[in-house]
GROMACS .gro file of C-alpha atoms in nm:
model
   67
    1UNK     CA    1   0.000   0.000   0.000
    2UNK     CA    2   0.147   0.334  -0.097
    3UNK     CA    3   0.043   0.689  -0.032
    4UNK     CA    4   0.035   0.954  -0.306
    5UNK     CA    5   0.328   1.190  -0.256
    6UNK     CA    6   0.198   1.500  -0.434
    7UNK     CA    7  -0.034   1.620  -0.153
    8UNK     CA    8   0.261   1.608   0.088
    9UNK     CA    9   0.491   1.784  -0.156
   10UNK     CA   10   0.235   2.061  -0.205
   11UNK     CA   11   0.192   2.115   0.170
   12UNK     CA   12   0.567   2.107   0.240
   13UNK     CA   13   0.622   2.360  -0.041
   14UNK     CA   14   0.364   2.585   0.127
   15UNK     CA   15   0.550   2.559   0.459
   16UNK     CA   16   0.884   2.636   0.296
   17UNK     CA   17   0.740   2.936   0.112
   18UNK     CA   18   0.588   3.071   0.433
   19UNK     CA   19   0.919   3.038   0.617
   20UNK     CA   20   1.122   3.229   0.358
   21UNK     CA   21   1.197   3.597   0.403
   22UNK     CA   22   0.980   3.814   0.180
   23UNK     CA   23   1.197   3.988  -0.083
   24UNK     CA   24   1.060   4.331   0.003
   25UNK     CA   25   1.101   4.293   0.379
   26UNK     CA   26   1.287   4.577   0.553
   27UNK     CA   27   1.398   4.329   0.822
   28UNK     CA   28   1.685   4.087   0.828
   29UNK     CA   29   1.581   3.723   0.858
   30UNK     CA   30   1.663   3.706   1.231
   31UNK     CA   31   1.419   3.992   1.301
   32UNK     CA   32   1.124   3.838   1.118
   33UNK     CA   33   0.868   3.651   1.321
   34UNK     CA   34   0.835   3.285   1.227
   35UNK     CA   35   0.542   3.218   0.997
   36UNK     CA   36   0.267   3.018   1.163
   37UNK     CA   37   0.248   2.697   0.966
   38UNK     CA   38   0.076   2.492   1.235
   39UNK     CA   39  -0.246   2.451   1.033
   40UNK     CA   40  -0.052   2.305   0.739
   41UNK     CA   41   0.148   2.083   0.973
   42UNK     CA   42  -0.177   1.955   1.126
   43UNK     CA   43  -0.303   1.869   0.776
   44UNK     CA   44   0.008   1.661   0.716
   45UNK     CA   45  -0.031   1.491   1.053
   46UNK     CA   46  -0.394   1.408   0.973
   47UNK     CA   47  -0.298   1.259   0.637
   48UNK     CA   48  -0.035   1.037   0.800
   49UNK     CA   49  -0.272   0.928   1.077
   50UNK     CA   50  -0.538   0.837   0.820
   51UNK     CA   51  -0.287   0.645   0.609
   52UNK     CA   52  -0.185   0.431   0.906
   53UNK     CA   53  -0.545   0.402   1.029
   54UNK     CA   54  -0.468   0.538   1.374
   55UNK     CA   55  -0.749   0.553   1.627
   56UNK     CA   56  -0.816   0.870   1.828
   57UNK     CA   57  -0.651   0.701   2.127
   58UNK     CA   58  -0.339   0.621   1.924
   59UNK     CA   59  -0.325   0.978   1.794
   60UNK     CA   60  -0.332   1.106   2.151
   61UNK     CA   61  -0.034   0.885   2.232
   62UNK     CA   62   0.159   0.999   1.924
   63UNK     CA   63   0.090   1.365   2.005
   64UNK     CA   64   0.181   1.318   2.371
   65UNK     CA   65  -0.169   1.398   2.493
   66UNK     CA   66  -0.236   1.062   2.661
   67UNK     CA   67  -0.357   1.063   3.019
   0.00000   0.00000   0.00000
């Protein structure tokens, strides 16, 4: 069983683009706030969890939210 790669490539490209310094920025890279890519990262996580068929309980363990 294999997973299509293109959806992951697209999302990773979006993260990389968001993390790059805008060309017209008056700030140096160290002064720029980090782009919030958490929503895209959560999409990737969800795709991986679905691929492996993880249950909500297993997802909690993976994410360190187990009780």
